[in-house]
Amino acid sequence: MFAADRVERLCSPAIWAEGPVWVPAQQCVIFSDVKGNRMFRWDDREGVSLFRAESHYANGNALDSEGRLITCEHGRRGISRTATDGTHRMLVSRIDGRHFNSPNDVAVRADGSIWFTDPPYGITGNEEGYRAESQVVGCWVYRYDERRDRVAIAISDTQRPNGLAFSPDDQWLYVADMSVIDFPTQGRRELRAYRLNGEKAAFSHVIAQVEPGIPDGFCVDSAGHIYCSCDDGVIVFSPQGERLEHIPVPERVSNCTFGGPDGNTLFITATTSLYRVAIQR
């Protein structure tokens, strides 16, 4: 069906690398160093450089339809946007007057709405944010509509939601739940599928259990294949949950995204490093 070339380490500047996003206008990858409280930029010509020295413990990143950077910030407990001119501002950090926990990963839907997960990992200590008490009832998936400046709970049956991505036809939202970390005997290590209907998302089924380790961040290609992080690499699943491929990576993987000139390069963040691998489909 497809084949992966050898994984190549591009740079290792991070304490905990996360949230890679390909920026076509600059032909570069921007990614976070959550524990280092900074962000990096990498391209083929100049290699790695510092993108943001103070990132507010940034984690997941995405681009909106205008090519602007959307970022999850543990430190400010919200979602920010960086315009193409470099202007950086907070979009949303509260619901009903209460702070989110620590937004972790983000995806922008075709209608422009911003969906993000909100586990507590940025407030449970000072390593990935600032220790604080939770102000909300649970760890949910939220939908933010900037045009109406309205944020709402989109999914409320998650325990520790992390990565998320939309299917190519925009009919499904996939969410990683990694609650086994906090609840070893009853927690989840699964990819979950939600049917989308307008602004609502209804749970449909579990796509797959992810081992070894946990499902953290992931991405979906144009054919609907899911490329999911695990302890020793990236597992490729079909939309039906069939395990198709395992791409070994020498560090624990946190997230991945497609990019490159032809869109067939998988960029992977794993512990300290950024990797890439060409995918032939």
PDB file of N, CA, C and O in Angstrom, residues 71-103:
ATOM      1  N   THR A  71      -1.783  27.992  18.270  1.00  0.00           N
ATOM      2  CA  THR A  71      -0.924  27.323  19.242  1.00  0.00           C
ATOM      3  C   THR A  71      -1.639  27.094  20.567  1.00  0.00           C
ATOM      4  O   THR A  71      -2.321  27.987  21.080  1.00  0.00           O
ATOM      5  N   CYS A  72      -1.467  25.899  21.115  1.00  0.00           N
ATOM      6  CA  CYS A  72      -1.926  25.594  22.478  1.00  0.00           C
ATOM      7  C   CYS A  72      -0.861  26.047  23.463  1.00  0.00           C
ATOM      8  O   CYS A  72       0.308  25.686  23.317  1.00  0.00           O
ATOM      9  N   GLU A  73      -1.264  26.815  24.472  1.00  0.00           N
ATOM     10  CA  GLU A  73      -0.323  27.299  25.470  1.00  0.00           C
ATOM     11  C   GLU A  73      -0.718  26.803  26.852  1.00  0.00           C
ATOM     12  O   GLU A  73      -1.789  27.133  27.356  1.00  0.00           O
ATOM     13  N   HIS A  74       0.158  26.004  27.466  1.00  0.00           N
ATOM     14  CA  HIS A  74      -0.090  25.557  28.828  1.00  0.00           C
ATOM     15  C   HIS A  74       0.004  26.717  29.811  1.00  0.00           C
ATOM     16  O   HIS A  74      -0.773  26.804  30.762  1.00  0.00           O
ATOM     17  N   GLY A  75       0.995  27.597  29.600  1.00  0.00           N
ATOM     18  CA  GLY A  75       1.251  28.654  30.565  1.00  0.00           C
ATOM     19  C   GLY A  75       0.097  29.616  30.723  1.00  0.00           C
ATOM     20  O   GLY A  75      -0.283  29.974  31.844  1.00  0.00           O
ATOM     21  N   ARG A  76      -0.467  30.050  29.606  1.00  0.00           N
ATOM     22  CA  ARG A  76      -1.606  30.980  29.654  1.00  0.00           C
ATOM     23  C   ARG A  76      -2.939  30.251  29.569  1.00  0.00           C
ATOM     24  O   ARG A  76      -3.988  30.889  29.530  1.00  0.00           O
ATOM     25  N   ARG A  77      -2.861  28.928  29.491  1.00  0.00           N
ATOM     26  CA  ARG A  77      -4.044  28.059  29.545  1.00  0.00           C
ATOM     27  C   ARG A  77      -5.064  28.430  28.468  1.00  0.00           C
ATOM     28  O   ARG A  77      -6.258  28.527  28.717  1.00  0.00           O
ATOM     29  N   GLY A  78      -4.553  28.627  27.242  1.00  0.00           N
ATOM     30  CA  GLY A  78      -5.441  29.020  26.168  1.00  0.00           C
ATOM     31  C   GLY A  78      -4.874  28.730  24.791  1.00  0.00           C
ATOM     32  O   GLY A  78      -3.847  28.063  24.638  1.00  0.00           O
ATOM     33  N   ILE A  79      -5.574  29.253  23.787  1.00  0.00           N
ATOM     34  CA  ILE A  79      -5.219  29.099  22.379  1.00  0.00           C
ATOM     35  C   ILE A  79      -4.830  30.464  21.830  1.00  0.00           C
ATOM     36  O   ILE A  79      -5.606  31.428  21.942  1.00  0.00           O
ATOM     37  N   SER A  80      -3.644  30.549  21.235  1.00  0.00           N
ATOM     38  CA  SER A  80      -3.177  31.814  20.664  1.00  0.00           C
ATOM     39  C   SER A  80      -3.042  31.707  19.149  1.00  0.00           C
ATOM     40  O   SER A  80      -3.083  30.616  18.583  1.00  0.00           O
ATOM     41  N   ARG A  81      -2.872  32.870  18.515  1.00  0.00           N
ATOM     42  CA  ARG A  81      -2.659  32.904  17.065  1.00  0.00           C
ATOM     43  C   ARG A  81      -1.509  33.842  16.743  1.00  0.00           C
ATOM     44  O   ARG A  81      -1.420  34.944  17.286  1.00  0.00           O
ATOM     45  N   THR A  82      -0.643  33.380  15.843  1.00  0.00           N
ATOM     46  CA  THR A  82       0.438  34.213  15.333  1.00  0.00           C
ATOM     47  C   THR A  82       0.130  34.533  13.873  1.00  0.00           C
ATOM     48  O   THR A  82       0.052  33.630  13.038  1.00  0.00           O
ATOM     49  N   ALA A  83      -0.069  35.815  13.582  1.00  0.00           N
ATOM     50  CA  ALA A  83      -0.366  36.243  12.213  1.00  0.00           C
ATOM     51  C   ALA A  83       0.882  36.138  11.353  1.00  0.00           C
ATOM     52  O   ALA A  83       2.006  35.967  11.850  1.00  0.00           O
ATOM     53  N   THR A  84       0.702  36.237  10.049  1.00  0.00           N
ATOM     54  CA  THR A  84       1.837  36.107   9.136  1.00  0.00           C
ATOM     55  C   THR A  84       2.838  37.251   9.302  1.00  0.00           C
ATOM     56  O   THR A  84       3.993  37.119   8.910  1.00  0.00           O
ATOM     57  N   ASP A  85       2.414  38.382   9.906  1.00  0.00           N
ATOM     58  CA  ASP A  85       3.347  39.478  10.173  1.00  0.00           C
ATOM     59  C   ASP A  85       4.034  39.340  11.524  1.00  0.00           C
ATOM     60  O   ASP A  85       4.779  40.219  11.956  1.00  0.00           O
ATOM     61  N   GLY A  86       3.770  38.222  12.227  1.00  0.00           N
ATOM     62  CA  GLY A  86       4.406  37.957  13.509  1.00  0.00           C
ATOM     63  C   GLY A  86       3.610  38.390  14.717  1.00  0.00           C
ATOM     64  O   GLY A  86       3.993  38.081  15.859  1.00  0.00           O
ATOM     65  N   THR A  87       2.501  39.104  14.520  1.00  0.00           N
ATOM     66  CA  THR A  87       1.668  39.526  15.641  1.00  0.00           C
ATOM     67  C   THR A  87       1.123  38.302  16.373  1.00  0.00           C
ATOM     68  O   THR A  87       0.575  37.395  15.747  1.00  0.00           O
ATOM     69  N   HIS A  88       1.242  38.293  17.680  1.00  0.00           N
ATOM     70  CA  HIS A  88       0.898  37.123  18.485  1.00  0.00           C
ATOM     71  C   HIS A  88      -0.101  37.542  19.557  1.00  0.00           C
ATOM     72  O   HIS A  88       0.181  38.438  20.363  1.00  0.00           O
ATOM     73  N   ARG A  89      -1.290  36.905  19.559  1.00  0.00           N
ATOM     74  CA  ARG A  89      -2.280  37.279  20.567  1.00  0.00           C
ATOM     75  C   ARG A  89      -3.107  36.064  20.989  1.00  0.00           C
ATOM     76  O   ARG A  89      -3.238  35.089  20.249  1.00  0.00           O
ATOM     77  N   MET A  90      -3.655  36.146  22.196  1.00  0.00           N
ATOM     78  CA  MET A  90      -4.510  35.093  22.719  1.00  0.00           C
ATOM     79  C   MET A  90      -5.884  35.171  22.060  1.00  0.00           C
ATOM     80  O   MET A  90      -6.459  36.249  21.909  1.00  0.00           O
ATOM     81  N   LEU A  91      -6.420  34.010  21.678  1.00  0.00           N
ATOM     82  CA  LEU A  91      -7.765  33.939  21.109  1.00  0.00           C
ATOM     83  C   LEU A  91      -8.805  33.599  22.170  1.00  0.00           C
ATOM     84  O   LEU A  91      -9.849  34.244  22.269  1.00  0.00           O
ATOM     85  N   VAL A  92      -8.530  32.574  22.967  1.00  0.00           N
ATOM     86  CA  VAL A  92      -9.505  32.128  23.968  1.00  0.00           C
ATOM     87  C   VAL A  92      -8.764  31.399  25.086  1.00  0.00           C
ATOM     88  O   VAL A  92      -7.846  30.627  24.828  1.00  0.00           O
ATOM     89  N   SER A  93      -9.136  31.676  26.331  1.00  0.00           N
ATOM     90  CA  SER A  93      -8.484  31.030  27.470  1.00  0.00           C
ATOM     91  C   SER A  93      -9.474  30.632  28.558  1.00  0.00           C
ATOM     92  O   SER A  93      -9.057  30.066  29.571  1.00  0.00           O
ATOM     93  N   ARG A  94     -10.763  30.911  28.356  1.00  0.00           N
ATOM     94  CA  ARG A  94     -11.753  30.619  29.385  1.00  0.00           C
ATOM     95  C   ARG A  94     -13.060  30.138  28.766  1.00  0.00           C
ATOM     96  O   ARG A  94     -13.358  30.438  27.609  1.00  0.00           O
ATOM     97  N   ILE A  95     -13.818  29.424  29.569  1.00  0.00           N
ATOM     98  CA  ILE A  95     -15.184  29.080  29.221  1.00  0.00           C
ATOM     99  C   ILE A  95     -16.055  29.420  30.427  1.00  0.00           C
ATOM    100  O   ILE A  95     -15.739  29.023  31.562  1.00  0.00           O
ATOM    101  N   ASP A  96     -17.075  30.194  30.202  1.00  0.00           N
ATOM    102  CA  ASP A  96     -17.960  30.642  31.287  1.00  0.00           C
ATOM    103  C   ASP A  96     -17.170  31.274  32.426  1.00  0.00           C
ATOM    104  O   ASP A  96     -17.471  31.081  33.611  1.00  0.00           O
ATOM    105  N   GLY A  97     -16.133  32.032  32.079  1.00  0.00           N
ATOM    106  CA  GLY A  97     -15.331  32.727  33.071  1.00  0.00           C
ATOM    107  C   GLY A  97     -14.277  31.903  33.758  1.00  0.00           C
ATOM    108  O   GLY A  97     -13.498  32.424  34.564  1.00  0.00           O
ATOM    109  N   ARG A  98     -14.200  30.616  33.457  1.00  0.00           N
ATOM    110  CA  ARG A  98     -13.237  29.722  34.099  1.00  0.00           C
ATOM    111  C   ARG A  98     -12.115  29.362  33.129  1.00  0.00           C
ATOM    112  O   ARG A  98     -12.365  29.072  31.962  1.00  0.00           O
ATOM    113  N   HIS A  99     -10.892  29.330  33.643  1.00  0.00           N
ATOM    114  CA  HIS A  99      -9.753  28.939  32.824  1.00  0.00           C
ATOM    115  C   HIS A  99      -9.868  27.484  32.384  1.00  0.00           C
ATOM    116  O   HIS A  99     -10.361  26.633  33.125  1.00  0.00           O
ATOM    117  N   PHE A 100      -9.388  27.200  31.166  1.00  0.00           N
ATOM    118  CA  PHE A 100      -9.196  25.815  30.763  1.00  0.00           C
ATOM    119  C   PHE A 100      -8.107  25.201  31.644  1.00  0.00           C
ATOM    120  O   PHE A 100      -7.429  25.897  32.403  1.00  0.00           O
ATOM    121  N   ASN A 101      -7.923  23.894  31.519  1.00  0.00           N
ATOM    122  CA  ASN A 101      -6.818  23.242  32.219  1.00  0.00           C
ATOM    123  C   ASN A 101      -5.493  23.650  31.583  1.00  0.00           C
ATOM    124  O   ASN A 101      -4.781  24.511  32.093  1.00  0.00           O
ATOM    125  N   SER A 102      -5.160  23.027  30.465  1.00  0.00           N
ATOM    126  CA  SER A 102      -3.927  23.341  29.729  1.00  0.00           C
ATOM    127  C   SER A 102      -4.074  22.775  28.317  1.00  0.00           C
ATOM    128  O   SER A 102      -3.712  21.629  28.069  1.00  0.00           O
ATOM    129  N   PRO A 103      -4.656  23.562  27.395  1.00  0.00           N
ATOM    130  CA  PRO A 103      -4.864  23.077  26.029  1.00  0.00           C
ATOM    131  C   PRO A 103      -3.618  22.409  25.459  1.00  0.00           C
ATOM    132  O   PRO A 103      -2.510  22.946  25.553  1.00  0.00           O
TER     133      PRO A 103
END
